[in-house]
Short mmCIF file of C-alpha atoms in Angstrom, two decimals:
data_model
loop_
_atom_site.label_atom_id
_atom_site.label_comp_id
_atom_site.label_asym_id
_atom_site.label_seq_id
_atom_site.Cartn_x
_atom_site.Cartn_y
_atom_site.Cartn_z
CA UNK A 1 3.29 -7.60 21.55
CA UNK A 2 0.34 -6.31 20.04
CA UNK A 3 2.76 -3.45 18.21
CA UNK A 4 5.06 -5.91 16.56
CA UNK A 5 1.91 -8.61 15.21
CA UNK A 6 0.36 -4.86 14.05
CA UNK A 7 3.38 -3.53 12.94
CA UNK A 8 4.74 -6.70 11.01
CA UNK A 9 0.76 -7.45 9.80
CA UNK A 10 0.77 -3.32 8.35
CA UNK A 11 3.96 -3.88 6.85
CA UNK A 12 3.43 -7.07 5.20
CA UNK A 13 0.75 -5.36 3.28
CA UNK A 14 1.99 -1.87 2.53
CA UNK A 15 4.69 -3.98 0.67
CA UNK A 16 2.90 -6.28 -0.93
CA UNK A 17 -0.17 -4.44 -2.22
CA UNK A 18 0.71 -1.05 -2.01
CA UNK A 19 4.12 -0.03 -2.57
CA UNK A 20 3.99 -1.20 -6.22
CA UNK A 21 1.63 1.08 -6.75
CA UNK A 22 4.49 3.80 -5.60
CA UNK A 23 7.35 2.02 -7.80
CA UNK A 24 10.23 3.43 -9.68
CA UNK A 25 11.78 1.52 -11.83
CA UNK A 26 10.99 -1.46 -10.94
CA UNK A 27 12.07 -0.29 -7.15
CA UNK A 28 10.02 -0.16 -4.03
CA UNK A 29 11.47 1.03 -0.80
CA UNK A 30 12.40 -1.95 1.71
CA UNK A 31 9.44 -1.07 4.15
CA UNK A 32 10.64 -4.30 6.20
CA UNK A 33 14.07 -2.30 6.84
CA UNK A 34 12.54 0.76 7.69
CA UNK A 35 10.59 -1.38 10.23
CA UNK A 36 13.36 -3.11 11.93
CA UNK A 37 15.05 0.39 11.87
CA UNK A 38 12.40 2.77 13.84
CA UNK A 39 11.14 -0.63 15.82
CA UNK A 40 14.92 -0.59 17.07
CA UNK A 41 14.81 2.48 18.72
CA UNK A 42 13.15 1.44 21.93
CA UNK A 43 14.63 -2.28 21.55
CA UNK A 44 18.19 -3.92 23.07
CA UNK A 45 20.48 -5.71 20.46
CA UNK A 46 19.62 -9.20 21.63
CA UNK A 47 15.70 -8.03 20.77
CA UNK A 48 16.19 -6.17 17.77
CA UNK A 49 18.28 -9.19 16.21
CA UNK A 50 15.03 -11.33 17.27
CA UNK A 51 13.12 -9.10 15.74
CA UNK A 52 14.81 -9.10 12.43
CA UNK A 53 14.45 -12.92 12.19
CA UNK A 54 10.87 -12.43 12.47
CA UNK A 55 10.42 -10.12 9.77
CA UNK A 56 13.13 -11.80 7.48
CA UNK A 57 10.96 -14.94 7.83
CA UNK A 58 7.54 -12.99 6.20
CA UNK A 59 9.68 -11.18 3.61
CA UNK A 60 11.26 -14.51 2.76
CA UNK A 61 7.64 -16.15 2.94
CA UNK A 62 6.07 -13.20 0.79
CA UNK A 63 9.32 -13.30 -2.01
CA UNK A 64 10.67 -15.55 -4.55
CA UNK A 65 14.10 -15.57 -2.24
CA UNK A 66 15.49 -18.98 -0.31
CA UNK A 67 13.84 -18.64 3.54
CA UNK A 68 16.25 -17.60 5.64
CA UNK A 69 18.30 -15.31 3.15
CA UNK A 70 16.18 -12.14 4.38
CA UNK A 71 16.25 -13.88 8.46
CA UNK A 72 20.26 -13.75 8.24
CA UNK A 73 20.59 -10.07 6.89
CA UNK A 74 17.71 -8.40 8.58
CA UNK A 75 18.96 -10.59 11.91
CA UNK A 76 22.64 -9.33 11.87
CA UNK A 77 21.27 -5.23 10.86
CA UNK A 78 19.22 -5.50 13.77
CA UNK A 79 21.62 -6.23 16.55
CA UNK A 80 24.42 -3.77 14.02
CA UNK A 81 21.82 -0.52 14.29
CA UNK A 82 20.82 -1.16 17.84
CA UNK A 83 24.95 -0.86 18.79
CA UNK A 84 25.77 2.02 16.28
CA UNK A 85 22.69 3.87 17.35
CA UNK A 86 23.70 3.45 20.87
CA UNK A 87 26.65 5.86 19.66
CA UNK A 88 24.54 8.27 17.71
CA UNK A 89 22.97 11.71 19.39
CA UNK A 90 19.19 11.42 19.35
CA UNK A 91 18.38 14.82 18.60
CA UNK A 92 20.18 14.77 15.17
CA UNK A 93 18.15 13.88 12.13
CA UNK A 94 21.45 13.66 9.82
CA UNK A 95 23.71 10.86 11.35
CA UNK A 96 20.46 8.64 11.42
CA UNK A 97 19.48 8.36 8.04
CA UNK A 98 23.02 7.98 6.80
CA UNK A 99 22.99 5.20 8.89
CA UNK A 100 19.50 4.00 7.30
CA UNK A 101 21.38 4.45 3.91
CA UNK A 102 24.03 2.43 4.83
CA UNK A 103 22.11 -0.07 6.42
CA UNK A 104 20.22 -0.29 3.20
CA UNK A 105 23.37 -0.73 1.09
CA UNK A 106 24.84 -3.19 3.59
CA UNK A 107 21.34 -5.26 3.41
CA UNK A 108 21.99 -4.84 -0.61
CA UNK A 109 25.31 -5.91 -0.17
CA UNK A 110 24.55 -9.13 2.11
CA UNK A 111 21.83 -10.45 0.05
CA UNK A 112 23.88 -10.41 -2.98
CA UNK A 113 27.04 -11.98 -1.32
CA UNK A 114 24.53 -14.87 0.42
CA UNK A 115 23.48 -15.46 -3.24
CA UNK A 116 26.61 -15.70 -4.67
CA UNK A 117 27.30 -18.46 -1.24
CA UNK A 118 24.47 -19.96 -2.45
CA UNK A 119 24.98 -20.58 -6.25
CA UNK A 120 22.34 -18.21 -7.00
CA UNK A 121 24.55 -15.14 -7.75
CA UNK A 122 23.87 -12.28 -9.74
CA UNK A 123 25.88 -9.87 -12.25
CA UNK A 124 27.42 -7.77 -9.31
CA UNK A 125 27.57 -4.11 -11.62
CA UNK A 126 23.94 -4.72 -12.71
CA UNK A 127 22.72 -5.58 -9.36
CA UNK A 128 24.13 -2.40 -7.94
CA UNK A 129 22.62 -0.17 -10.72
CA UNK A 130 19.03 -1.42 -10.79
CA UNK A 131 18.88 -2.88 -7.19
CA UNK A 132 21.27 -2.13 -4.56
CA UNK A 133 21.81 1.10 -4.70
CA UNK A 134 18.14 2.39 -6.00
CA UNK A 135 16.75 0.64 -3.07
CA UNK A 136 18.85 2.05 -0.65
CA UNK A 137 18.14 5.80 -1.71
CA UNK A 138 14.37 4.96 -2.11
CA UNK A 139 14.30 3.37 1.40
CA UNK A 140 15.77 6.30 3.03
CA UNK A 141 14.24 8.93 1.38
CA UNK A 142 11.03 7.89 2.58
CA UNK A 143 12.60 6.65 5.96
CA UNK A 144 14.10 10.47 6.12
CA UNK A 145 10.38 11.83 5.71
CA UNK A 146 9.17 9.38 8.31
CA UNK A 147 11.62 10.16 10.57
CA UNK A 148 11.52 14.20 9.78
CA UNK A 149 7.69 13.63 10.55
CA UNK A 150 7.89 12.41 13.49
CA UNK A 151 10.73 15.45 15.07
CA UNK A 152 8.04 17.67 13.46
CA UNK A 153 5.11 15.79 15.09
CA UNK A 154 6.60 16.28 18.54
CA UNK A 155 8.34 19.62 18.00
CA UNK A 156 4.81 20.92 17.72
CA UNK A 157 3.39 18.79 20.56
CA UNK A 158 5.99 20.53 22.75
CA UNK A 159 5.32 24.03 21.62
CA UNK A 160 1.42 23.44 21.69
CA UNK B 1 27.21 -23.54 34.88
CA UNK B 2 26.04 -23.80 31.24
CA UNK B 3 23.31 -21.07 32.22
CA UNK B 4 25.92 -18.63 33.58
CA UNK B 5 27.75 -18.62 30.27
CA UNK B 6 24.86 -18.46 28.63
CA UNK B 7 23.80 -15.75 30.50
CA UNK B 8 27.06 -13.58 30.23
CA UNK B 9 27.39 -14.18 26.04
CA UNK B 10 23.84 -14.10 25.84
CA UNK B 11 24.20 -10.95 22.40
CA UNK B 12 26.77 -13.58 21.34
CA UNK B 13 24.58 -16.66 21.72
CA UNK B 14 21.43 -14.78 19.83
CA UNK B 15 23.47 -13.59 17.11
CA UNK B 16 25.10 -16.57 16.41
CA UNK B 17 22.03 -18.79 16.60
CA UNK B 18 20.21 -16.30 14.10
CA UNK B 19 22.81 -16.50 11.86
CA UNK B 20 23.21 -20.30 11.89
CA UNK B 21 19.40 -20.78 11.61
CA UNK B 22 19.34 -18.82 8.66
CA UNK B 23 21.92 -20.83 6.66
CA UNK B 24 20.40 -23.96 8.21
CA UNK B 25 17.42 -23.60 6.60
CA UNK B 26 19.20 -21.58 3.53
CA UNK B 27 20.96 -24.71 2.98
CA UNK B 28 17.60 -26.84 3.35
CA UNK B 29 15.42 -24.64 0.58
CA UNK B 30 18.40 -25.18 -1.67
CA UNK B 31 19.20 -28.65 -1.77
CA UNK B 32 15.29 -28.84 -1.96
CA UNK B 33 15.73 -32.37 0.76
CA UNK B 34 13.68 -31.25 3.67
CA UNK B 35 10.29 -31.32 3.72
CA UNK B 36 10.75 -28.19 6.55
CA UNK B 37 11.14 -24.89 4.50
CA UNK B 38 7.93 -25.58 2.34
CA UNK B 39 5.91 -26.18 4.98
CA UNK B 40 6.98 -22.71 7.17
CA UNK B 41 6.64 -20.86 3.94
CA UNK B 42 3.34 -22.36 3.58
CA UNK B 43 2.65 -21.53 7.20
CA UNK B 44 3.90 -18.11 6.94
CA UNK B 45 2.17 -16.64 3.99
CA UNK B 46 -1.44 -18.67 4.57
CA UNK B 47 -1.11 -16.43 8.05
CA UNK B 48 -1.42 -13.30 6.40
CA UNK B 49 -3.37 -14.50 3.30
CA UNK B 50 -6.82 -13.74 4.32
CA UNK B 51 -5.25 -9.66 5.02
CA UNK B 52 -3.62 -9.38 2.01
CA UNK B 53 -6.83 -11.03 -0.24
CA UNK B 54 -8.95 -8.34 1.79
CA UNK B 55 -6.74 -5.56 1.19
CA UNK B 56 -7.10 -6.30 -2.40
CA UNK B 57 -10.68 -6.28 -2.45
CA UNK B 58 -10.88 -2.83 -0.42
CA UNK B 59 -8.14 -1.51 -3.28
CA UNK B 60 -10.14 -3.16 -6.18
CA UNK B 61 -13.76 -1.56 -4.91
CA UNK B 62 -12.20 1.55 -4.55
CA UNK B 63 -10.42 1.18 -7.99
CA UNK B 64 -13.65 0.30 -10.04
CA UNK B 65 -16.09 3.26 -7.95
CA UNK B 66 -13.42 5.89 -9.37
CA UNK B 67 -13.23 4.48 -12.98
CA UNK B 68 -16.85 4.03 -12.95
CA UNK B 69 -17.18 7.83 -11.94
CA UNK B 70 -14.41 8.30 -15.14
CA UNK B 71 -15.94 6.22 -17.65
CA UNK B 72 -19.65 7.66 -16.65
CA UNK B 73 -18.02 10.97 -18.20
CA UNK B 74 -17.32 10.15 -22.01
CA UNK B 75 -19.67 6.65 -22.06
CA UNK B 76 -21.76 8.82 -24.94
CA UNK B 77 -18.13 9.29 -26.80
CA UNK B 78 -16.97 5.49 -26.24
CA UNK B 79 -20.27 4.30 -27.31
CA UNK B 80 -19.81 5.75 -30.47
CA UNK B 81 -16.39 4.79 -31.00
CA UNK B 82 -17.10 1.09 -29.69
CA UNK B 83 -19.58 0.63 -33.08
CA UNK B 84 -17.29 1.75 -35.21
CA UNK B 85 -14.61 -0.52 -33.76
CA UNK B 86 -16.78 -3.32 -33.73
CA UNK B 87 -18.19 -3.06 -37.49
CA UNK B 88 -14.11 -2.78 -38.49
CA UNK B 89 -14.15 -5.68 -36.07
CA UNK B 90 -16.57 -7.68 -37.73
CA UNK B 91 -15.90 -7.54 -41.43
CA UNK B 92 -11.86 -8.65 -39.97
CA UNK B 93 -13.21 -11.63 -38.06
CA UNK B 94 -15.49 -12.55 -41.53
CA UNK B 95 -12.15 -13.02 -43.39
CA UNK B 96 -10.55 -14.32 -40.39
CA UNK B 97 -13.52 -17.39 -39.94
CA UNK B 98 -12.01 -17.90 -43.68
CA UNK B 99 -8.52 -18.34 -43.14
CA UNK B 100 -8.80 -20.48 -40.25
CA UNK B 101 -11.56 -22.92 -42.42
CA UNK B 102 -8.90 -22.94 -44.83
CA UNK B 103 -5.91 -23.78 -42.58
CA UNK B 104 -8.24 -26.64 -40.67
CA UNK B 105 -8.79 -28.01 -44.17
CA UNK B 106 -5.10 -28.25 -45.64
CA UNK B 107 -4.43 -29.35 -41.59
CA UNK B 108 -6.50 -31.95 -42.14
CA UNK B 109 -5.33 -32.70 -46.16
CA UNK B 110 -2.04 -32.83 -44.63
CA UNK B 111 -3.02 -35.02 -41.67
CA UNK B 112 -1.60 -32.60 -39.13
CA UNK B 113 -2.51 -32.90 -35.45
CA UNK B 114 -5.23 -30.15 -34.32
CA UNK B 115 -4.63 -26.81 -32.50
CA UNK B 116 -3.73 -27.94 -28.75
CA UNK B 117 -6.78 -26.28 -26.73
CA UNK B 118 -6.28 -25.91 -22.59
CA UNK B 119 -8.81 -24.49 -19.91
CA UNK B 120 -7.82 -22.05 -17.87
CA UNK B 121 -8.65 -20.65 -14.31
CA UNK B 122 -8.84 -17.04 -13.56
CA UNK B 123 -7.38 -15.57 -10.42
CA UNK B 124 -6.83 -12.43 -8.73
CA UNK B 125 -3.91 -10.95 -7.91
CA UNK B 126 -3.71 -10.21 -4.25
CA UNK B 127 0.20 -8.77 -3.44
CA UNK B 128 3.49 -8.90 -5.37
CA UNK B 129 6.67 -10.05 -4.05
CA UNK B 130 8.17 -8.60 -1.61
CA UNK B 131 11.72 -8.21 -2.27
CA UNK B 132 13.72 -6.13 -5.22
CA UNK B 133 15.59 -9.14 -5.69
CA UNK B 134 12.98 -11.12 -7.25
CA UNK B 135 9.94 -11.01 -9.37
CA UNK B 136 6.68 -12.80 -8.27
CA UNK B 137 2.82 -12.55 -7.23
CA UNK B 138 0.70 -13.51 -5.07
CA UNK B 139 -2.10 -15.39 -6.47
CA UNK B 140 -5.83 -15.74 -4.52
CA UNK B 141 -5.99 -19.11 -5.61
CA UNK B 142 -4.33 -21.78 -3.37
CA UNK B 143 -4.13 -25.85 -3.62
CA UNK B 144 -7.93 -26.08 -2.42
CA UNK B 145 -8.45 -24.83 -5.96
CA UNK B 146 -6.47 -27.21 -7.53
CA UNK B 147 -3.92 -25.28 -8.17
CA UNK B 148 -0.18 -26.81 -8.46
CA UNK B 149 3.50 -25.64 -8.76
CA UNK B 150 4.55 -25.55 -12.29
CA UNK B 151 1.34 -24.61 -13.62
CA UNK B 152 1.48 -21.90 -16.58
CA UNK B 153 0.07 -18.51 -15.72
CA UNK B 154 -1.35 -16.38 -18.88
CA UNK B 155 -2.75 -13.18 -19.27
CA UNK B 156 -5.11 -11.63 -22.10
CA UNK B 157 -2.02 -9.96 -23.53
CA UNK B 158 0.44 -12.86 -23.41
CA UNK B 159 2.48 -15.06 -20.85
CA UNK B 160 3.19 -14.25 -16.92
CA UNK B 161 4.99 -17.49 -15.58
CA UNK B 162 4.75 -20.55 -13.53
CA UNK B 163 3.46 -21.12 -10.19
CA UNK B 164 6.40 -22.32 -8.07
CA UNK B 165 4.72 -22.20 -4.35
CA UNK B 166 1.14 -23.08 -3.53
CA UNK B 167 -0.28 -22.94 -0.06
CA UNK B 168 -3.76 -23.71 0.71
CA UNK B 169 -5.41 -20.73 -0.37
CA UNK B 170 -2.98 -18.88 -2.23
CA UNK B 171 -0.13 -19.31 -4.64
CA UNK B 172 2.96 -17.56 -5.65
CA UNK B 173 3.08 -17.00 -9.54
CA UNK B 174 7.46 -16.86 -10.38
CA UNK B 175 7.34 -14.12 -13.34
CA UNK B 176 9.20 -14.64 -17.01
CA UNK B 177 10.92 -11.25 -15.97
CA UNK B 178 12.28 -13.14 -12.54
CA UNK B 179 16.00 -13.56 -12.95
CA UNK B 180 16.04 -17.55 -12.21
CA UNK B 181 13.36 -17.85 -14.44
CA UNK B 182 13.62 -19.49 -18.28
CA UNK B 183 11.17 -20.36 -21.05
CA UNK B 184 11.40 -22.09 -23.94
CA UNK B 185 11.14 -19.42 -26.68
CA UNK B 186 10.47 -19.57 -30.32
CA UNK B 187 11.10 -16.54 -32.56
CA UNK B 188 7.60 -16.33 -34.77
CA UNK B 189 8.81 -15.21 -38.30
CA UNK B 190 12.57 -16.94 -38.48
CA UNK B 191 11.45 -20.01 -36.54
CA UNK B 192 14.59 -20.37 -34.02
CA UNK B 193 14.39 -21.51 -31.00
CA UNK B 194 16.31 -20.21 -27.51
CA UNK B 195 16.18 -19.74 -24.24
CA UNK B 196 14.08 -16.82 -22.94
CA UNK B 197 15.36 -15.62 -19.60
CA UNK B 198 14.52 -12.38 -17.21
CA UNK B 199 16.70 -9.22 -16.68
CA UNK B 200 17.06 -6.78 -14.10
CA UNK B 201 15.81 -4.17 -16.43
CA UNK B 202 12.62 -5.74 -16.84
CA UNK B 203 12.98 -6.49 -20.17
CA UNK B 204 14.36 -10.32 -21.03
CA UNK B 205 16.63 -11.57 -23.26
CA UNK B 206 16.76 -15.15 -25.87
CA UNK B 207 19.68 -16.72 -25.36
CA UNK B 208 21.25 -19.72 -27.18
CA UNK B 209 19.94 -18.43 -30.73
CA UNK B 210 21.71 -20.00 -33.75
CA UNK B 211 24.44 -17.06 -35.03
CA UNK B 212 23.49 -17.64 -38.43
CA UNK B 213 19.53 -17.09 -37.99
CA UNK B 214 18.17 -13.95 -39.26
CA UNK B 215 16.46 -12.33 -35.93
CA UNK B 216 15.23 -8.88 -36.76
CA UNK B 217 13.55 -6.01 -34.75
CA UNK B 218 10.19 -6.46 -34.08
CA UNK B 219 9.50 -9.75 -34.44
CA UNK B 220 7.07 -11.83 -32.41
CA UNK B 221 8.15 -13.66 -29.42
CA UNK B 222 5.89 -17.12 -28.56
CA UNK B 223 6.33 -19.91 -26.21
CA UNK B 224 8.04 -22.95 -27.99
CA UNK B 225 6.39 -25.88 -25.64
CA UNK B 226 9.74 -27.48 -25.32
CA UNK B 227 10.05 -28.01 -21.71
CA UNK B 228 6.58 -29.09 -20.67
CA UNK B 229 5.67 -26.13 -18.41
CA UNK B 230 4.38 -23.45 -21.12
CA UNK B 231 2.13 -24.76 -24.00
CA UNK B 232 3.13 -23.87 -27.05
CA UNK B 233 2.25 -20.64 -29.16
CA UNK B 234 1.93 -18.33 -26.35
CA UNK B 235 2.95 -14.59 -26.97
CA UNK B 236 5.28 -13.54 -24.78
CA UNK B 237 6.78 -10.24 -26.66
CA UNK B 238 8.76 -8.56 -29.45
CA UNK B 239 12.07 -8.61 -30.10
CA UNK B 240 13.73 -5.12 -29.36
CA UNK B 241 17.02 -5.49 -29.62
CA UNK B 242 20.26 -7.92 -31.41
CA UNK B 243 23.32 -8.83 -29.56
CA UNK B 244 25.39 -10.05 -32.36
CA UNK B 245 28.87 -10.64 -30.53
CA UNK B 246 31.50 -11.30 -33.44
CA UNK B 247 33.26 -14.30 -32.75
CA UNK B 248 30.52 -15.85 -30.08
CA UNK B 249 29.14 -19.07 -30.38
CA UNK B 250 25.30 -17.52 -30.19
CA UNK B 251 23.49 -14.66 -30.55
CA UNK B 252 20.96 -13.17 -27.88
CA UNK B 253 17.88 -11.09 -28.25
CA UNK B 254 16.30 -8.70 -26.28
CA UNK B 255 12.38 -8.97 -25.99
CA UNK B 256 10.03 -6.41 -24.74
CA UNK B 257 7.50 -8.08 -22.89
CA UNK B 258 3.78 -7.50 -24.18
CA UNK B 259 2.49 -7.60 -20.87
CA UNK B 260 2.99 -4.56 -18.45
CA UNK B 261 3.66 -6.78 -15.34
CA UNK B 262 3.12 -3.76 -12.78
CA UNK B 263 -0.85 -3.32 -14.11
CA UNK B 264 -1.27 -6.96 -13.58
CA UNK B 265 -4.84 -7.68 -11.52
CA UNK B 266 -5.92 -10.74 -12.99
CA UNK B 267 -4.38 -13.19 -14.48
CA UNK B 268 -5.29 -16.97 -15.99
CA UNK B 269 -3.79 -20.08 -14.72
CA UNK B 270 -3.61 -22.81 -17.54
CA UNK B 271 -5.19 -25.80 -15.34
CA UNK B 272 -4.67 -28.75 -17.80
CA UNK B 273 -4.90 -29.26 -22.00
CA UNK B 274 -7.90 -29.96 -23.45
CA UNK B 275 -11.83 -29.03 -22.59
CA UNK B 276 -11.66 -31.57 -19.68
CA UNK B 277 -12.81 -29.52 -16.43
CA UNK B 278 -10.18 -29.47 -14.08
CA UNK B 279 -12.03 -31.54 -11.48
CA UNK B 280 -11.66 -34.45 -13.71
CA UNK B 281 -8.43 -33.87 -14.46
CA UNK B 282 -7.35 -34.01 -10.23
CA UNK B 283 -9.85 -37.14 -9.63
CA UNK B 284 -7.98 -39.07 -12.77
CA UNK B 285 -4.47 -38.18 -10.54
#
């Protein structure tokens, strides 16, 4: 319990105060969807989906977007990466941040359709260029260096 | 019985109810009926207000100690350039005082209305929004302050936008760059007025401008008043760019902005027109 209030209290202000310091044009990586992804690792679908709603409801709460828009994509990823992941081998870096890049292009991809649903839609080929897709590759590069930490972190833990 | 099947399709169940929640309350923030999403908004980010206005603070200290340190280095070098700048400074403002005697006096010959006047409130910024999708701050100043939604939000160098959300002790500030956002515009040298809206680029565009107008490059960008939200004569940019599409109705314009929205640490809230203090102002409501 106390992980997931830290967890969601660190990550509501690394995005908010600090990764615009670390912006590129006008793009920040989606800290909220790296959380949900490494948080999933030790979670079941039915808790990871839980999860999501919870940190869809601050990033709706801390953004200009409609609350719930944020609870319904990072609600359906969660329960999606817990049941792909089930599939994946642990031990390969590779496989898992393709599937953070996709899940960052699929979180992209809903947000923009639930717009659109919502008669808030935006210019679909502009939206890809300067949001979409920029997000995605800034989201997993620095999910990739988390992640490549981490395998490096215990890879020397295990040799010390 | 009900428990069972609950039980078995319980992924199912979870899913589901996440997913019809979220529209649910979609569907509430958009029709704007309910009374419900403001308040969990309001819930949600006065939870994690006092981290984020703390956070700020530690960032801020630790900003000012360093450019203290900096400034410290070359104060003997900006001394002597601050003189000169303020001598230049001086004799400018002298023929300045004049002008603006001399437009108060044919003002007054021509029995014109005097220069609006409006107090304003300054604030800190404390976080920025959270999403890619939209473009907003986080304000340290919340309804306890007075502070309401569409209340304009200015900066030294020129406009920021409106506050749409305000929570007890903070508020969220909608930028002119946000893409739902528009402003009544008025260009400063060919006196046509459009609709100034936000782009994904960052820069925004004037829509709605007559085709025949003569917009050129460079011109200044100002709030036009029309709308009731923004007083008028507020800079908001230059124009950078034409869109002259041959057979359109309109013609847009693209403005640069004159304020660099990602340096943004303080900004003023416009809290009411005229020199009346604000406290006034909310006992008269």
């Amino acid at each position: 319990m106390i992980w997931l209030v830290g967890g969601i209290l660190g990550v509501v202000i690394l995005q908010t105060t600090i990764t615009p310091l670390v912006e590129l044009g006008q793009v920040r990586p989606d800290l909220f969807l790296l959380l949900l992804y490494l948080g999933s690792y030790k979670m079941s679908p039915v808790r990871a989906c839980l999860w999501g709603s919870v940190l869809g409801l601050y990033e709706d709460a801390l953004s200009g977007a409609p609350l719930g828009l944020n609870v319904f994509t990072l609600s359906l990823l969660g329960y999606a990466l817990v049941r792909v992941r089930e599939e994946l081998e642990e031990t390969r870096l590779v496989p898992h941040v393709v599937l953070l890049f996709l899940a960052g292009l699929s979180s992209g991809l809903m947000t923009l359709g639930v717009l659109a649903f919502f008669g808030m839609g935006r210019e679909l080929g502009e939206s890809l260029i300067w949001v979409v897709l920029p997000t995605a590759v800034y989201t997993t590069a620095v999910g990739a260096l988390l992640l490549f930490g981490t395998r490096l972190g215990r890879l020397v833990e295990v040799k010390l | 019985m009900i428990l069972r099947l609950l039980a078995k399709y319980r992924r199912t169940v979870v899913l589901a109810s996440a997913v019809l929640v979220s529209f649910l309350l979609m569907t509430m923030e958009v029709r704007q009926e309910e009374n419900l999403t403001p308040f969990l908004k309001r819930l949600l980010l006065e939870s994690v207000s006092p981290f984020l206005k703390a956070t700020t603070y530690v960032k801020h200290t630790a900003q000012e100690i360093w450019d203290n340190y900096v400034d410290l280095r070359f104060v003997r070098q900006e001394n002597l350039r601050l003189h000169e700048e303020i001598e230049a400074l001086q004799t400018r403002l002298r023929v300045l005082e004049e002008a603006d005697r001399e437009n108060l006096r044919l003002k007054d010959l021509l029995g014109l209305r005097g220069r609006v006047s409006f107090t304003v409130v300054p604030a800190g910024v404390v976080g920025k929004d959270a999403t890619n999708w939209f473009h907003s701050l986080l304000i340290d100043l919340g309804a306890r302050d007075g502070m309401r939604r569409h209340m304009a939000v200015i900066a030294p160098g020129g406009l920021v936008g409106q506050i749409v959300e305000v929570s007890r002790s903070s508020a969220r500030v909608q930028l002119i760059t946000d893409p739902v956002s528009s402003v009544g515009a008025l260009l400063q040298t060919s006196r046509v007025t459009g609709l100034l809206v936000g782009a994904r680029s960052g820069r925004l565009r004037i829509r709605y401008l007559p085709v025949r107008a003569e917009v050129r490059e460079g011109e200044v960008v100002i709030t036009s008043g029309l709308g009731g939200v923004y007083p008028k004569g507020i800079l908001v940019g230059k124009v950078a760019a034409v869109d002259r599409r041959s057979g359109a109705l309109f013609q847009e314009a693209i403005v640069e902005p004159s304020i660099d929205f990602s340096r943004l640490e303080g900004v003023l809230v416009v809290a009411g027109e005229g020199s009346r203090p604000l406290r006034s102002q909310r006992r008269e409501e």
